[in-house]
N, C-alpha and C. Protein backbone atom coordinates (compact mmCIF):
# COMPACT_ATOMS: atom_id res chain seq x y z
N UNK A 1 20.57 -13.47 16.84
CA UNK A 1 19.78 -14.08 15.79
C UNK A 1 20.49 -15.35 15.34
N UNK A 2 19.70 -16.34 14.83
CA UNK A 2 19.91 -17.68 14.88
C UNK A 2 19.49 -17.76 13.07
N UNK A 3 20.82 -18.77 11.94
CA UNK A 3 20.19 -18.91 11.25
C UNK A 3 19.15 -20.21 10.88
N UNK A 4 18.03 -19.74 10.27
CA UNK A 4 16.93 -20.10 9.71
C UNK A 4 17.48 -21.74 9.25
N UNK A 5 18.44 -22.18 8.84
CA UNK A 5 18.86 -23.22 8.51
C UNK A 5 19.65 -24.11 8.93
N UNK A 6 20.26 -23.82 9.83
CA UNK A 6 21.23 -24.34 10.69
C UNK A 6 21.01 -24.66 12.28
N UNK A 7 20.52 -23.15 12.47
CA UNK A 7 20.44 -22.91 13.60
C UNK A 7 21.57 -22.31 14.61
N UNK A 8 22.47 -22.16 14.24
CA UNK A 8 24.24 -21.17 14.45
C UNK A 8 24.01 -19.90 14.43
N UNK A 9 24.70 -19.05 15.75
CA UNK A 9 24.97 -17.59 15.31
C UNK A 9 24.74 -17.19 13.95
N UNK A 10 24.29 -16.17 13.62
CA UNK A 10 24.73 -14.95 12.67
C UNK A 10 25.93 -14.01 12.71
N UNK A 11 25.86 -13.50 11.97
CA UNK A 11 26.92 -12.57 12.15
C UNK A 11 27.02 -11.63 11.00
N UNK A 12 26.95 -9.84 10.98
CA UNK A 12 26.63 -9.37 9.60
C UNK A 12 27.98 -9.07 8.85
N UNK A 13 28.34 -9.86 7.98
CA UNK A 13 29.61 -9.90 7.14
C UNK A 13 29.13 -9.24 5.85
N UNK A 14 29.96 -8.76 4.88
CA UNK A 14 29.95 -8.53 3.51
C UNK A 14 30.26 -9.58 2.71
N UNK A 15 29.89 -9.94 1.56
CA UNK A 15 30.13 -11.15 0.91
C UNK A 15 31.17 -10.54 0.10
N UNK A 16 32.20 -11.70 -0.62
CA UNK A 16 32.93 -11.02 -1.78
C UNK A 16 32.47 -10.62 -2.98
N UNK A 17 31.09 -10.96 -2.92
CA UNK A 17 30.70 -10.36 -4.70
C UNK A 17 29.61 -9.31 -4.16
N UNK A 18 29.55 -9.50 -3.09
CA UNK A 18 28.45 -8.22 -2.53
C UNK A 18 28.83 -7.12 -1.61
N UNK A 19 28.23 -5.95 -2.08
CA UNK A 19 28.44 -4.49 -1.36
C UNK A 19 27.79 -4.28 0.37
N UNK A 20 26.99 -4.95 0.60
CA UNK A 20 25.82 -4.84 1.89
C UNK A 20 26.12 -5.87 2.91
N UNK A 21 26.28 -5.51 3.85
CA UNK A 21 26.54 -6.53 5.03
C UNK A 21 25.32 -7.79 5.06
N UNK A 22 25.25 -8.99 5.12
CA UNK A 22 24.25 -9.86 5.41
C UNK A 22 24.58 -10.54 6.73
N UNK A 23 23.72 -11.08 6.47
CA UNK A 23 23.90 -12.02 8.36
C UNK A 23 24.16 -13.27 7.62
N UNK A 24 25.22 -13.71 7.77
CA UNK A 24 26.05 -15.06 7.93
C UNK A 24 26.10 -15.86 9.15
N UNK A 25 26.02 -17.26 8.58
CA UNK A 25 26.09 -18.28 9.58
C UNK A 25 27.81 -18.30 9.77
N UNK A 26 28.27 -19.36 10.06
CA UNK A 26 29.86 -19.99 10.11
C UNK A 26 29.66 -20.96 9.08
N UNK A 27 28.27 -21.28 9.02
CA UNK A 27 28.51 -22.60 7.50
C UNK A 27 28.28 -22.40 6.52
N UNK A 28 28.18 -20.51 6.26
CA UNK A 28 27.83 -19.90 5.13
C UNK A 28 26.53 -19.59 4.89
N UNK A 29 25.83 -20.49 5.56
CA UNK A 29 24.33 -19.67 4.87
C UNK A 29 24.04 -18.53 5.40
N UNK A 30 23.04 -17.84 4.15
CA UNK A 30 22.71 -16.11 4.38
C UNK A 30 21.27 -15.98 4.69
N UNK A 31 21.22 -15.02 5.57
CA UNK A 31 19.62 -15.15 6.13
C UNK A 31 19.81 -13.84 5.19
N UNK A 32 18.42 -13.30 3.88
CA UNK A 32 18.32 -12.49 3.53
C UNK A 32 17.61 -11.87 4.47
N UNK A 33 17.47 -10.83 4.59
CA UNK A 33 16.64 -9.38 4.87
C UNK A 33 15.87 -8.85 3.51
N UNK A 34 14.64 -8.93 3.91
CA UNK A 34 14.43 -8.45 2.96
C UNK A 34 12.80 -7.74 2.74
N UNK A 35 12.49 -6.89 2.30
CA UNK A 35 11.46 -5.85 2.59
C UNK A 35 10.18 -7.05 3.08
N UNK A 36 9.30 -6.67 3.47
CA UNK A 36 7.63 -7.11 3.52
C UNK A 36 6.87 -6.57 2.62
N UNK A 37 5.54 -7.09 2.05
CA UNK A 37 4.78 -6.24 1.20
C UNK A 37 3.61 -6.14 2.06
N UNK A 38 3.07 -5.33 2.09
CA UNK A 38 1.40 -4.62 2.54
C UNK A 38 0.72 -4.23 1.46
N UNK A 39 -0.63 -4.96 1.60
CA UNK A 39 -1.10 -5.10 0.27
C UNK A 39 -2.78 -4.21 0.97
N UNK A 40 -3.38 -3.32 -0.06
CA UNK A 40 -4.81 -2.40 0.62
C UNK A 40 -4.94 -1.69 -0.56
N UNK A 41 -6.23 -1.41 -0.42
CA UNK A 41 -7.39 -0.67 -1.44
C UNK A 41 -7.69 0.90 -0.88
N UNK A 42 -8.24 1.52 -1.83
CA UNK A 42 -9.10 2.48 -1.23
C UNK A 42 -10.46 2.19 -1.71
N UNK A 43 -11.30 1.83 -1.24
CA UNK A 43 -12.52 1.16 -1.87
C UNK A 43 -13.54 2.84 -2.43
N UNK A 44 -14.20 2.19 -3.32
CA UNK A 44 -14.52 3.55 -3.92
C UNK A 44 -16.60 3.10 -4.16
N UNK A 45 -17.24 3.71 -3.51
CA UNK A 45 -18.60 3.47 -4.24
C UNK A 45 -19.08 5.00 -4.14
N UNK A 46 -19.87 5.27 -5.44
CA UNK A 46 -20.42 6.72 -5.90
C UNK A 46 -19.53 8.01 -5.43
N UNK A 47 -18.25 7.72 -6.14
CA UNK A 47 -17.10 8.97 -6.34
C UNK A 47 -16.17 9.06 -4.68
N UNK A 48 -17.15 8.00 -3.76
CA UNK A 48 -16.55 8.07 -2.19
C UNK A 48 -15.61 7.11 -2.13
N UNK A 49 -14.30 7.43 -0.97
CA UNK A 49 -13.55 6.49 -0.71
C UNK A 49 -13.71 6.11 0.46
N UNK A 50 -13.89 4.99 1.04
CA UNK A 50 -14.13 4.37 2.46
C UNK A 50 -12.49 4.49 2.94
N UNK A 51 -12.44 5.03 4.23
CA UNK A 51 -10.88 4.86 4.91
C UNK A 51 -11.71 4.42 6.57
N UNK A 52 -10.34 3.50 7.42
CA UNK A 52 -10.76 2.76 8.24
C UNK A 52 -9.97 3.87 9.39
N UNK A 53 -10.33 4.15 10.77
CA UNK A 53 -10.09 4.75 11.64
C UNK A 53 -9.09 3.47 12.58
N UNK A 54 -7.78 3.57 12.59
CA UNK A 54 -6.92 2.52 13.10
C UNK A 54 -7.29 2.35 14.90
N UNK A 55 -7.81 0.84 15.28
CA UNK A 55 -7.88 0.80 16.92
C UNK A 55 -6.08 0.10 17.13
N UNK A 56 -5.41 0.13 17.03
CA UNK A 56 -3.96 -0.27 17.08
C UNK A 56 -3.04 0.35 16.63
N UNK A 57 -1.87 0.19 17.38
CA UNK A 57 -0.59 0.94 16.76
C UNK A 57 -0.18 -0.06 15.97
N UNK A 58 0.80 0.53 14.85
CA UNK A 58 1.39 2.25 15.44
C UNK A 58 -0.05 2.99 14.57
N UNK A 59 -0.20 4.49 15.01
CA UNK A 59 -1.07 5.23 14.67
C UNK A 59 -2.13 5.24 14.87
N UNK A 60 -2.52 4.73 16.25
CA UNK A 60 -4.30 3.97 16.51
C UNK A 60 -4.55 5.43 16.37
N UNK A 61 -5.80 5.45 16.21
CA UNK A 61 -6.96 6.73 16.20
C UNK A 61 -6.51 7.37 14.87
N UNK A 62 -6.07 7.08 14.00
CA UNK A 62 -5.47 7.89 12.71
C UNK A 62 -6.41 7.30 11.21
N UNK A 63 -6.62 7.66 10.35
CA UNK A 63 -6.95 7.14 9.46
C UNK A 63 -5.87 6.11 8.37
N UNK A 64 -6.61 5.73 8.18
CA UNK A 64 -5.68 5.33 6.05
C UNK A 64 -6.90 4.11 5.80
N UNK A 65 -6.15 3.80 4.66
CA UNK A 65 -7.15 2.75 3.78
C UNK A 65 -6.77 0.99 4.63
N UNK A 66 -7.82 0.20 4.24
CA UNK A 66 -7.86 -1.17 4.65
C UNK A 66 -6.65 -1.57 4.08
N UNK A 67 -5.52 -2.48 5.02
CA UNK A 67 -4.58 -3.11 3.98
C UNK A 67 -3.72 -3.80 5.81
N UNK A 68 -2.66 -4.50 4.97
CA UNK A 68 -2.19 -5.47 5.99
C UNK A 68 -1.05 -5.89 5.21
N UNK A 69 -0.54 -7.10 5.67
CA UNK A 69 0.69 -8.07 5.17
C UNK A 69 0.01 -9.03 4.25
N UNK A 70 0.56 -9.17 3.29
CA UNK A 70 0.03 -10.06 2.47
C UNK A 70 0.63 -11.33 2.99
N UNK A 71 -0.09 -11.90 2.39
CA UNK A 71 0.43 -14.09 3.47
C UNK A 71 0.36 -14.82 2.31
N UNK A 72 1.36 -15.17 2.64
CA UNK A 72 2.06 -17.01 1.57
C UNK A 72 0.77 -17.28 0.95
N UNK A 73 1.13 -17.74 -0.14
CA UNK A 73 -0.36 -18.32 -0.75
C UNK A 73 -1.52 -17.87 -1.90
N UNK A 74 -1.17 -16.01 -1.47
CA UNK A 74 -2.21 -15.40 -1.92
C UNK A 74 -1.31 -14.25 -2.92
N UNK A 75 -2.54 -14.34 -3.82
CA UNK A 75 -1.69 -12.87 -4.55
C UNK A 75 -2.50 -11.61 -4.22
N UNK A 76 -1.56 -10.38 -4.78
CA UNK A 76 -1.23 -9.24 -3.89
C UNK A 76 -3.05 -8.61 -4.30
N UNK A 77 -3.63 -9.14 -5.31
CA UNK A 77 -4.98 -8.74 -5.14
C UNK A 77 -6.05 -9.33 -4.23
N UNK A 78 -5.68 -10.58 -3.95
CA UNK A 78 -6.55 -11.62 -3.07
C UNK A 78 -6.07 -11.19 -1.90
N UNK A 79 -4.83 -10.54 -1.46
CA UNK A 79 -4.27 -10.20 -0.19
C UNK A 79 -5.31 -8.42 0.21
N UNK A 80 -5.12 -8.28 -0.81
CA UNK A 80 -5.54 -6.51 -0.47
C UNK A 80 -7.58 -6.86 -0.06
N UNK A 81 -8.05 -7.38 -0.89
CA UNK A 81 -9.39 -7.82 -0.90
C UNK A 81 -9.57 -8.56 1.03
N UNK A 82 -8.79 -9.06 1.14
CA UNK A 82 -8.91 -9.72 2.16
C UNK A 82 -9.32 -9.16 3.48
N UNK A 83 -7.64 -8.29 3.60
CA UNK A 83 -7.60 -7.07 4.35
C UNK A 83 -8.78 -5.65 4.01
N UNK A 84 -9.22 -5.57 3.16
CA UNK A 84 -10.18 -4.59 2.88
C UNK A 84 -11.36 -5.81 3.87
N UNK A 85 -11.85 -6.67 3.50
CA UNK A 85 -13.31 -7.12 4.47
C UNK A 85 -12.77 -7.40 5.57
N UNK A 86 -11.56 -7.95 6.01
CA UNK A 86 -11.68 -7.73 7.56
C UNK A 86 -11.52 -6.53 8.31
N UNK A 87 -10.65 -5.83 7.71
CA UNK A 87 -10.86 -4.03 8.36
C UNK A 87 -12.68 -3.38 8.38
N UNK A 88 -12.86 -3.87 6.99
CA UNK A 88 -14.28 -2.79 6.64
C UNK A 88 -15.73 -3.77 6.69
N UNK A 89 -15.77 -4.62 6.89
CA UNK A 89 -16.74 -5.53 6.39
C UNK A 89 -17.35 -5.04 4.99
N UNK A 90 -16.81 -4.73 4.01
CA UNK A 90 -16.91 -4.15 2.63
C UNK A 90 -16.69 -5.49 1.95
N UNK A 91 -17.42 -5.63 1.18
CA UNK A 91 -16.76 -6.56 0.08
C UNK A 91 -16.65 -5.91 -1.07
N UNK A 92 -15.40 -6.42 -2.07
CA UNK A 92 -14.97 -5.31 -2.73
C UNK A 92 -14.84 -5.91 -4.26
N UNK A 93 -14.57 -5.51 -5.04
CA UNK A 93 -13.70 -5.79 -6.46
C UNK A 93 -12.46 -5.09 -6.42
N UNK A 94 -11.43 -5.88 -6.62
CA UNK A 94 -10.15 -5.38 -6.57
C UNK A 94 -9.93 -4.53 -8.39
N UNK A 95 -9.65 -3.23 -8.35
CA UNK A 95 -9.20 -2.92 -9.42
C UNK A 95 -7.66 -2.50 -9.71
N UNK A 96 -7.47 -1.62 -10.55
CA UNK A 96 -6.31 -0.84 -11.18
C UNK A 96 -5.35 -0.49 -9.71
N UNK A 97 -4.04 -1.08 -10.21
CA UNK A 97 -3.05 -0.42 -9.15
C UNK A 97 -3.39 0.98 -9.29
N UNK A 98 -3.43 1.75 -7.66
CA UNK A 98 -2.82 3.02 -7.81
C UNK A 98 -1.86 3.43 -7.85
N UNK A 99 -0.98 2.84 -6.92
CA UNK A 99 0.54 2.75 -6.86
C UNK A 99 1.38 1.71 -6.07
N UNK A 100 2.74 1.99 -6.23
CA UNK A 100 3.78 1.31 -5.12
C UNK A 100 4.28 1.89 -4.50
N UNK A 101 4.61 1.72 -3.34
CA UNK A 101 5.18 3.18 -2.50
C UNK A 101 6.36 2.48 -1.47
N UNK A 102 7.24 2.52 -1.50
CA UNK A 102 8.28 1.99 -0.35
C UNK A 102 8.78 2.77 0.57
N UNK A 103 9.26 1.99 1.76
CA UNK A 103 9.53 2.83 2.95
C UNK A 103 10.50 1.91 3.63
N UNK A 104 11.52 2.21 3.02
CA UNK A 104 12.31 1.49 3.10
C UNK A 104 13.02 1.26 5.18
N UNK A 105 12.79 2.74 5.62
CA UNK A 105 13.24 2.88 6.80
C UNK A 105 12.55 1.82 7.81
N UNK A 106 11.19 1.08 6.93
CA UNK A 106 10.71 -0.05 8.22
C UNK A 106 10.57 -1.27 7.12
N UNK A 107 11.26 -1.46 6.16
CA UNK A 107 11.47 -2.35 5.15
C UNK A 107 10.18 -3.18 4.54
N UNK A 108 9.57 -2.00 4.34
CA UNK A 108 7.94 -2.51 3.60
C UNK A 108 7.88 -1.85 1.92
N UNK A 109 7.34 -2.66 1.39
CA UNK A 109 6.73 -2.29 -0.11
C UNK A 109 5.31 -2.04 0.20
N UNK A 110 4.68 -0.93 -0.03
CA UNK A 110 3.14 -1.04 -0.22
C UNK A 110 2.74 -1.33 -1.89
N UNK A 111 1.85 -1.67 -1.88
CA UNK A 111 0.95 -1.56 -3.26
C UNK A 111 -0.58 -1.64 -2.99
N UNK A 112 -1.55 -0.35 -3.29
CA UNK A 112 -2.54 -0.06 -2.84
C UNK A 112 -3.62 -0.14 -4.42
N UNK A 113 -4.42 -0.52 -4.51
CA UNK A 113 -5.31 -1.03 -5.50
C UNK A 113 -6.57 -0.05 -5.58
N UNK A 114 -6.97 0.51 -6.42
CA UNK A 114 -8.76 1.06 -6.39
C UNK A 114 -9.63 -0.44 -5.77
N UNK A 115 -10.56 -0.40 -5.12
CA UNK A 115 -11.69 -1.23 -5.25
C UNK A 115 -12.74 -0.42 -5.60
N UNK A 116 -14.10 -1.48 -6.65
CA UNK A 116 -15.13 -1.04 -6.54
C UNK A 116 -16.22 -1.58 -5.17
N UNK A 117 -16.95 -1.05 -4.19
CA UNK A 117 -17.76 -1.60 -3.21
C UNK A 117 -18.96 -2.18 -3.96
N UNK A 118 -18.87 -3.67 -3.68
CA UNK A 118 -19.70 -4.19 -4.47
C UNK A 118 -20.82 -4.88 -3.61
N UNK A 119 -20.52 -4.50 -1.96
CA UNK A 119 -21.61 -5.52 -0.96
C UNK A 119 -20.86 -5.00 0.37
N UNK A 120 -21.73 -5.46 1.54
CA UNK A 120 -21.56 -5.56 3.10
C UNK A 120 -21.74 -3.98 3.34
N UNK A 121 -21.61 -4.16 4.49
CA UNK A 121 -22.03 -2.45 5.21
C UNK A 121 -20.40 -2.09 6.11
N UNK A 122 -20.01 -0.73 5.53
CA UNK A 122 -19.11 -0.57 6.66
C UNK A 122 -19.22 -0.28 8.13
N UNK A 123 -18.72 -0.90 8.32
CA UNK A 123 -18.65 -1.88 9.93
C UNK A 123 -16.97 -1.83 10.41
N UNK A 124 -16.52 -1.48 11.44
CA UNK A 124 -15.11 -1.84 11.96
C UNK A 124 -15.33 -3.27 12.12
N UNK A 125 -13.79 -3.52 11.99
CA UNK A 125 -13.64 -5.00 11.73
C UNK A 125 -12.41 -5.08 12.92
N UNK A 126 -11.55 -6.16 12.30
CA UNK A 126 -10.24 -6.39 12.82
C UNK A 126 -9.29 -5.80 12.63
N UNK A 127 -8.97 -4.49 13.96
CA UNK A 127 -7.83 -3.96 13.81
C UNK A 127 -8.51 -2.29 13.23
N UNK A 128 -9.69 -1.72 13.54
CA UNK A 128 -10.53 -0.56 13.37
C UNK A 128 -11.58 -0.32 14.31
N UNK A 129 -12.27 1.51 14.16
CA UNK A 129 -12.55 1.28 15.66
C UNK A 129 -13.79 2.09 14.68
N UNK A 130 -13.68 2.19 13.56
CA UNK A 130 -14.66 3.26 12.66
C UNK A 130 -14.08 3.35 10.83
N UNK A 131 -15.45 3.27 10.12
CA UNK A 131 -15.37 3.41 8.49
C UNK A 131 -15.89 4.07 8.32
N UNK A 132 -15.37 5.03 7.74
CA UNK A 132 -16.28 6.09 6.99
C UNK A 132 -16.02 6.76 5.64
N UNK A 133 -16.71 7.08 4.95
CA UNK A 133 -16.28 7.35 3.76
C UNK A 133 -16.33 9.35 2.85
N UNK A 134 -15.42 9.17 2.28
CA UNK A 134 -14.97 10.57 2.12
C UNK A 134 -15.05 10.93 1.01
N UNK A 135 -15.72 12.33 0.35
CA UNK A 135 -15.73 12.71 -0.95
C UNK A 135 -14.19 13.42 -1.05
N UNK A 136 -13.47 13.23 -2.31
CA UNK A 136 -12.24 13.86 -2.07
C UNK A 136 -11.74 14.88 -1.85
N UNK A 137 -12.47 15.94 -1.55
CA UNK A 137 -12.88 17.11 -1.24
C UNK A 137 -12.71 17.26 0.76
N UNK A 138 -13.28 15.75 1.15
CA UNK A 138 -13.33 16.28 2.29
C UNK A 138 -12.09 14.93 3.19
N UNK A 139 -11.56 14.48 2.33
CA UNK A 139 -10.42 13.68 2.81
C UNK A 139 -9.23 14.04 3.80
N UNK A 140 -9.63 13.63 5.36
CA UNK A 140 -8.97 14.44 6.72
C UNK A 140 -7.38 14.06 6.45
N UNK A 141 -6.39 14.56 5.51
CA UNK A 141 -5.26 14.85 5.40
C UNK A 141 -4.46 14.97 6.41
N UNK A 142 -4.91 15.44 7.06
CA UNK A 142 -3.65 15.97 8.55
C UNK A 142 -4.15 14.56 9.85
N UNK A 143 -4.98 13.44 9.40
CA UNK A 143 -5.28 13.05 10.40
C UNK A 143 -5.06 11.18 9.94
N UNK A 144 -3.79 11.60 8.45
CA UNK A 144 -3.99 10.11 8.06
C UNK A 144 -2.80 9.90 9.28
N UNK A 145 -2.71 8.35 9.24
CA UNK A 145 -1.78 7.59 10.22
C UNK A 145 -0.33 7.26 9.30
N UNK A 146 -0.10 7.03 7.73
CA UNK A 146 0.92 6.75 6.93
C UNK A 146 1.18 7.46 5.72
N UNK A 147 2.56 7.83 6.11
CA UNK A 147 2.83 8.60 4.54
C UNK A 147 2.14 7.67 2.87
N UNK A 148 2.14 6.42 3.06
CA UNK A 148 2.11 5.32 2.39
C UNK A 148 0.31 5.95 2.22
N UNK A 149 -0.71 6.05 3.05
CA UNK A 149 -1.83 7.10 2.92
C UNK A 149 -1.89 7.57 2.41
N UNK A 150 -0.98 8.49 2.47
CA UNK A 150 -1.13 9.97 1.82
C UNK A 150 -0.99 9.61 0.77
N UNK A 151 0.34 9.70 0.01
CA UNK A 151 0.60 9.33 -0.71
C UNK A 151 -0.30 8.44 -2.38
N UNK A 152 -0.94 7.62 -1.55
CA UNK A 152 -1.36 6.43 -2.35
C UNK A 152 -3.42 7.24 -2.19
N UNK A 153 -3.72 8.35 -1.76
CA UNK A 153 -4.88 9.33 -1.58
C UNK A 153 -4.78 10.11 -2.70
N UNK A 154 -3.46 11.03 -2.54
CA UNK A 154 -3.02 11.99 -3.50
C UNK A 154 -3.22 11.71 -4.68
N UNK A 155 -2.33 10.29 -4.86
CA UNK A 155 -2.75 9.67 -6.27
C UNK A 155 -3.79 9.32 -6.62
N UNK A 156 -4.47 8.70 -6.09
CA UNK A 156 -5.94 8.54 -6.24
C UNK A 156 -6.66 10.16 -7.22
N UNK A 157 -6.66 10.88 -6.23
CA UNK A 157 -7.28 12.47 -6.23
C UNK A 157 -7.07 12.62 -7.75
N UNK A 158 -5.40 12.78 -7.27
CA UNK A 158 -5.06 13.35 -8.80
C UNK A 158 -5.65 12.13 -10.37
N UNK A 159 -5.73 11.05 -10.00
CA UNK A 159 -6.17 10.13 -10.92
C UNK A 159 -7.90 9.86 -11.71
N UNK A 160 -8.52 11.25 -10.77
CA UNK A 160 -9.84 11.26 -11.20
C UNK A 160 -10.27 12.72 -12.49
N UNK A 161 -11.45 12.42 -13.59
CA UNK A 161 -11.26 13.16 -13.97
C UNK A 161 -11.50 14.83 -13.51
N UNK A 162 -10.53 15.56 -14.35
CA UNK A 162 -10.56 16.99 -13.70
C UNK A 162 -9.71 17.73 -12.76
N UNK A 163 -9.21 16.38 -12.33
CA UNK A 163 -7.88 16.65 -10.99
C UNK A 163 -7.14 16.74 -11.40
N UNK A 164 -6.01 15.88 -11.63
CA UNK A 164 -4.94 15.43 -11.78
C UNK A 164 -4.52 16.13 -13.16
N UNK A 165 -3.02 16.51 -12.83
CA UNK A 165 -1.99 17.25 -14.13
C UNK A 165 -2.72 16.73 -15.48
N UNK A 166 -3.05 17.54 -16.43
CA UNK A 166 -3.26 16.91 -17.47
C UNK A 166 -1.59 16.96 -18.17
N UNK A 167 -1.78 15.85 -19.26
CA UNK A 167 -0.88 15.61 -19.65
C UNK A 167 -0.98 15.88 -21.06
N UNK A 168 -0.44 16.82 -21.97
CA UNK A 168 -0.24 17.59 -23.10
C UNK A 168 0.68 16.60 -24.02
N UNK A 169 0.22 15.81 -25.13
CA UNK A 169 1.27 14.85 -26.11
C UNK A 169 1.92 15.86 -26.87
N UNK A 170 3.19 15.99 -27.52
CA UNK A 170 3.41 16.85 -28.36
C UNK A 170 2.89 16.31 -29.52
N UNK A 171 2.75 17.39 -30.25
CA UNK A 171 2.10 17.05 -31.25
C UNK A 171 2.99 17.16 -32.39
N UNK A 172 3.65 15.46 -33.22
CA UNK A 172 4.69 15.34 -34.54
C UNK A 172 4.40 15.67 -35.45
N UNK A 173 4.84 16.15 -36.73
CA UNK A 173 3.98 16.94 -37.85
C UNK A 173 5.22 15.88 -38.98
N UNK A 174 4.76 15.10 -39.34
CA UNK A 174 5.14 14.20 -39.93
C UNK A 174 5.50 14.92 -41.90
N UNK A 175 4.51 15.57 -42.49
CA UNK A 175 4.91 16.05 -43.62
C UNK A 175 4.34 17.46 -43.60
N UNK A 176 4.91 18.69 -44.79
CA UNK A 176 4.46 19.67 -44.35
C UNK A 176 2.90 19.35 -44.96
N UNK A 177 2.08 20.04 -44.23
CA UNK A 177 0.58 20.28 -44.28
C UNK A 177 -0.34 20.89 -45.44
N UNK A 178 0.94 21.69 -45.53
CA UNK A 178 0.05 22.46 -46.87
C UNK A 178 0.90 22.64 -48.10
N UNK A 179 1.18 20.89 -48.03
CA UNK A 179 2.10 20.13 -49.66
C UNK A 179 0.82 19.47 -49.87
């Protein structure tokens, strides 16, 4: 590997104020490493979630939601929207994060968004071979393609009403009650 600025060997050294090996030039500059983000929706119209059937590895023939690399330029909602119509031919409204999910072992950040389906017909697009959409009830679990899927499904599930842990406030009793 060649650095980005120079154009000189690398080489992975530790810095003196840093714990982690980096790739060093000889003229000092540091090529960071540093995660990617993948930016995707689960698009949602009448309680259904649309998931795209992958024609490519890794995981072709597997499910998960529309999403990709987000690109220079765009923010992580204009990135996810993007990748949702070219996977689904869906056009969408980007809503509420569901979550962030990292995976660090292939140095990606996900962040997966609700959409509402607001237009187009699902259609495979670029990089899908089939769309179809799932009541959460019947969401093929054993047949997603990414933990980052699952994961960012689960939450979903649990995030609708009736599902998900309810959450009990304690209740402060500020003076006695029956002063």
């Amino acid at each position: 590997m060649y650095c980005p600025a120079c154009g000189a060997p690398v080489e992975e050294r530790v810095l003196e104020e840093d714990h982690r090996p980096r790739l060093v030039c000889p003229n000092g500059h540091v090529t960071w490493r540093n995660p990617r983000i993948v930016v995707g929706t689960l698009p949602v119209r009448a309680g259904r979630v649309y998931l795209a059937r992958r024609s490519i590895e890794p995981a072709i023939g597997r499910w998960t939601y529309p999403g990709g690399f987000l690109e220079v330029g765009e923010s992580a909602q204009e990135g996810a929207r993007r990748e949702t119509e070219e996977e689904t031919l869906l056009r969408v409204e980007v809503g509420r994060l569901i979550g962030a999910y990292s995976r660090p072992s292939v140095g990606v950040v996900t962040l997966i968004y609700e959409a509402n389906v607001v237009g187009g017909d699902p259609l495979p697009g670029v990089e899908t071979s089939e769309v179809r959409d799932f009541s959460p009830d019947e969401i093929p679990w054993e047949e997603l393609a990414f933990t980052t899927a699952d994961s960012a499904l689960r939450d979903w599930v649990a995030s609708l009403p009736g599902r998900g842990p309810r959450h009990e406030p304690e209740l402060y009793v500020e003076a006695d009650p029956s002063a």
